[in-house]
């Protein structure tokens, strides 16, 4: 979401005559787009700001701005502890950025605007996309679900959705620019509704945009996944068969205290419906350990669901207290050492399951969209399968943006290793 928001801001500044630089020391304006979801994300920003303070001490004309969720959440403390910050703009105030930068030329006081809007969806504001194969398209903003652990409803405000026309226009534009894949984005992407248009209708309309070979979406909320959505996914080849389905916890009492409006049984039944509709669909999830009052048996309920579902991957987090949220007021917080120990057990379990699931792909041929150079070797590409698995393989004569048939040879952890399939291998895989 923040990558997409940064592209939006970059587009806005480009059109106002600013130029992007990749060299920090060349920049006259440095904006940090921040996340407040967990304490660790905030610490990262504080550290970055401290480093920028040193840069600014050497060149006081640089303007430093804090954008996004931390700006909204921590404006007062930032003003106090980081006086060198020139502007603080919340997630709904980006349109004002060119004007604010102008204003800052003549007025040296810190500019703060963290008001949240009920309407701002940044329609008609085309992002400046980083080159690549995937275009992020933000379709809705905010969240009305108020999970008790989560700061998002406070930092990003009420839920609102863009018009289908502007989203389709943006998807067509991305296709014209050569993007092969689109990822629809929203805090609760499938809560999307605009007039009578619901998320499955929108997904179907995006699938009809010529030139888009792959469509993904993130993050959906389990309670908003319905049969219509599964039908639309199952009936379109260009909608990837991969769902990120945040579970958070396995025990019903914890789910209730989290204000997640499903039970363990609801979630497992949903997984069964997904697999019945699309047997090949991959699943990933988000899990929180050590939510206030979580007991050892309740943590084990999370492990049991993880084992039962067999997620392809999982993003695992220690519960992090977010001031202002309901769960921060709970008095029965879990000790840090217990959270750490549970996290490690959960990671171990998921590692084993990921490896087991990945091994089932060894020997198969997968269609891979070439996305970037592998981090480990300049002689290899990395790309993803429809099911969102990363595959690494020797470059040969294919290019970024190509779709290639890759034979999967091995897997050691999260990624798969393979080679570009010979025509014989590809033929046998299809037969
Ligand atoms: N809207 C999505 C999730 C968005 S936040 C959903 O409801 O499913 C991304 C993930 O961050 C969450 O799924 C959750 O696992 C994690 N998260 C959010 N707040 C957290 C907190 N206070 N501590 C630890 N993890 C948190
Ligand atoms: Fe946060 Fe997601 Fe819950 Fe909304 S639905 S409050 S974004 S975890």
JSON list of N, CA and C in Angstrom, two decimals, residues 26 90 101 105 116 125 134 161 183 205 238 251 270 311 316:
[
{"chain": "A", "resi": 26, "resn": "UNK", "atom": "N", "xyz": [21.70, 14.41, -3.61]},
{"chain": "A", "resi": 26, "resn": "UNK", "atom": "CA", "xyz": [21.24, 15.36, -4.64]},
{"chain": "A", "resi": 26, "resn": "UNK", "atom": "C", "xyz": [19.86, 15.93, -4.32]},
{"chain": "A", "resi": 90, "resn": "UNK", "atom": "N", "xyz": [-0.62, 13.56, 6.65]},
{"chain": "A", "resi": 90, "resn": "UNK", "atom": "CA", "xyz": [-1.29, 12.27, 6.81]},
{"chain": "A", "resi": 90, "resn": "UNK", "atom": "C", "xyz": [-1.70, 11.68, 5.47]},
{"chain": "A", "resi": 101, "resn": "UNK", "atom": "N", "xyz": [4.86, 22.50, -0.39]},
{"chain": "A", "resi": 101, "resn": "UNK", "atom": "CA", "xyz": [6.29, 22.70, -0.65]},
{"chain": "A", "resi": 101, "resn": "UNK", "atom": "C", "xyz": [6.55, 24.15, -1.06]},
{"chain": "A", "resi": 105, "resn": "UNK", "atom": "N", "xyz": [8.68, 27.48, 1.19]},
{"chain": "A", "resi": 105, "resn": "UNK", "atom": "CA", "xyz": [9.78, 28.35, 0.73]},
{"chain": "A", "resi": 105, "resn": "UNK", "atom": "C", "xyz": [9.78, 29.67, 1.52]},
{"chain": "A", "resi": 116, "resn": "UNK", "atom": "N", "xyz": [-8.19, 13.54, 8.32]},
{"chain": "A", "resi": 116, "resn": "UNK", "atom": "CA", "xyz": [-8.64, 12.41, 7.50]},
{"chain": "A", "resi": 116, "resn": "UNK", "atom": "C", "xyz": [-9.88, 12.83, 6.76]},
{"chain": "A", "resi": 125, "resn": "UNK", "atom": "N", "xyz": [-5.62, 10.67, -10.18]},
{"chain": "A", "resi": 125, "resn": "UNK", "atom": "CA", "xyz": [-4.25, 11.08, -9.87]},
{"chain": "A", "resi": 125, "resn": "UNK", "atom": "C", "xyz": [-3.34, 9.93, -10.27]},
{"chain": "A", "resi": 134, "resn": "UNK", "atom": "N", "xyz": [4.64, -5.34, -12.65]},
{"chain": "A", "resi": 134, "resn": "UNK", "atom": "CA", "xyz": [3.41, -5.29, -11.86]},
{"chain": "A", "resi": 134, "resn": "UNK", "atom": "C", "xyz": [3.00, -3.85, -11.57]},
{"chain": "A", "resi": 161, "resn": "UNK", "atom": "N", "xyz": [-14.37, 3.78, -1.45]},
{"chain": "A", "resi": 161, "resn": "UNK", "atom": "CA", "xyz": [-13.95, 3.07, -2.66]},
{"chain": "A", "resi": 161, "resn": "UNK", "atom": "C", "xyz": [-13.99, 3.98, -3.87]},
{"chain": "A", "resi": 183, "resn": "UNK", "atom": "N", "xyz": [-2.02, -5.58, -9.51]},
{"chain": "A", "resi": 183, "resn": "UNK", "atom": "CA", "xyz": [-2.45, -5.98, -8.18]},
{"chain": "A", "resi": 183, "resn": "UNK", "atom": "C", "xyz": [-3.39, -4.92, -7.62]},
{"chain": "A", "resi": 205, "resn": "UNK", "atom": "N", "xyz": [-14.50, -6.96, -14.23]},
{"chain": "A", "resi": 205, "resn": "UNK", "atom": "CA", "xyz": [-14.29, -5.89, -15.21]},
{"chain": "A", "resi": 205, "resn": "UNK", "atom": "C", "xyz": [-12.79, -5.70, -15.49]},
{"chain": "A", "resi": 238, "resn": "UNK", "atom": "N", "xyz": [-7.01, -15.21, -16.30]},
{"chain": "A", "resi": 238, "resn": "UNK", "atom": "CA", "xyz": [-6.02, -14.18, -15.96]},
{"chain": "A", "resi": 238, "resn": "UNK", "atom": "C", "xyz": [-6.15, -13.67, -14.53]},
{"chain": "A", "resi": 251, "resn": "UNK", "atom": "N", "xyz": [-7.72, -19.58, 17.92]},
{"chain": "A", "resi": 251, "resn": "UNK", "atom": "CA", "xyz": [-8.70, -19.85, 18.99]},
{"chain": "A", "resi": 251, "resn": "UNK", "atom": "C", "xyz": [-9.87, -18.88, 18.91]},
{"chain": "A", "resi": 270, "resn": "UNK", "atom": "N", "xyz": [-14.32, -21.85, 4.98]},
{"chain": "A", "resi": 270, "resn": "UNK", "atom": "CA", "xyz": [-14.02, -20.99, 3.83]},
{"chain": "A", "resi": 270, "resn": "UNK", "atom": "C", "xyz": [-12.86, -21.58, 3.01]},
{"chain": "A", "resi": 311, "resn": "UNK", "atom": "N", "xyz": [-0.82, -23.66, 4.77]},
{"chain": "A", "resi": 311, "resn": "UNK", "atom": "CA", "xyz": [-0.59, -22.44, 3.98]},
{"chain": "A", "resi": 311, "resn": "UNK", "atom": "C", "xyz": [0.70, -22.57, 3.17]},
{"chain": "A", "resi": 316, "resn": "UNK", "atom": "N", "xyz": [4.30, -13.84, 9.86]},
{"chain": "A", "resi": 316, "resn": "UNK", "atom": "CA", "xyz": [4.05, -14.09, 11.28]},
{"chain": "A", "resi": 316, "resn": "UNK", "atom": "C", "xyz": [4.53, -12.90, 12.11]}
]
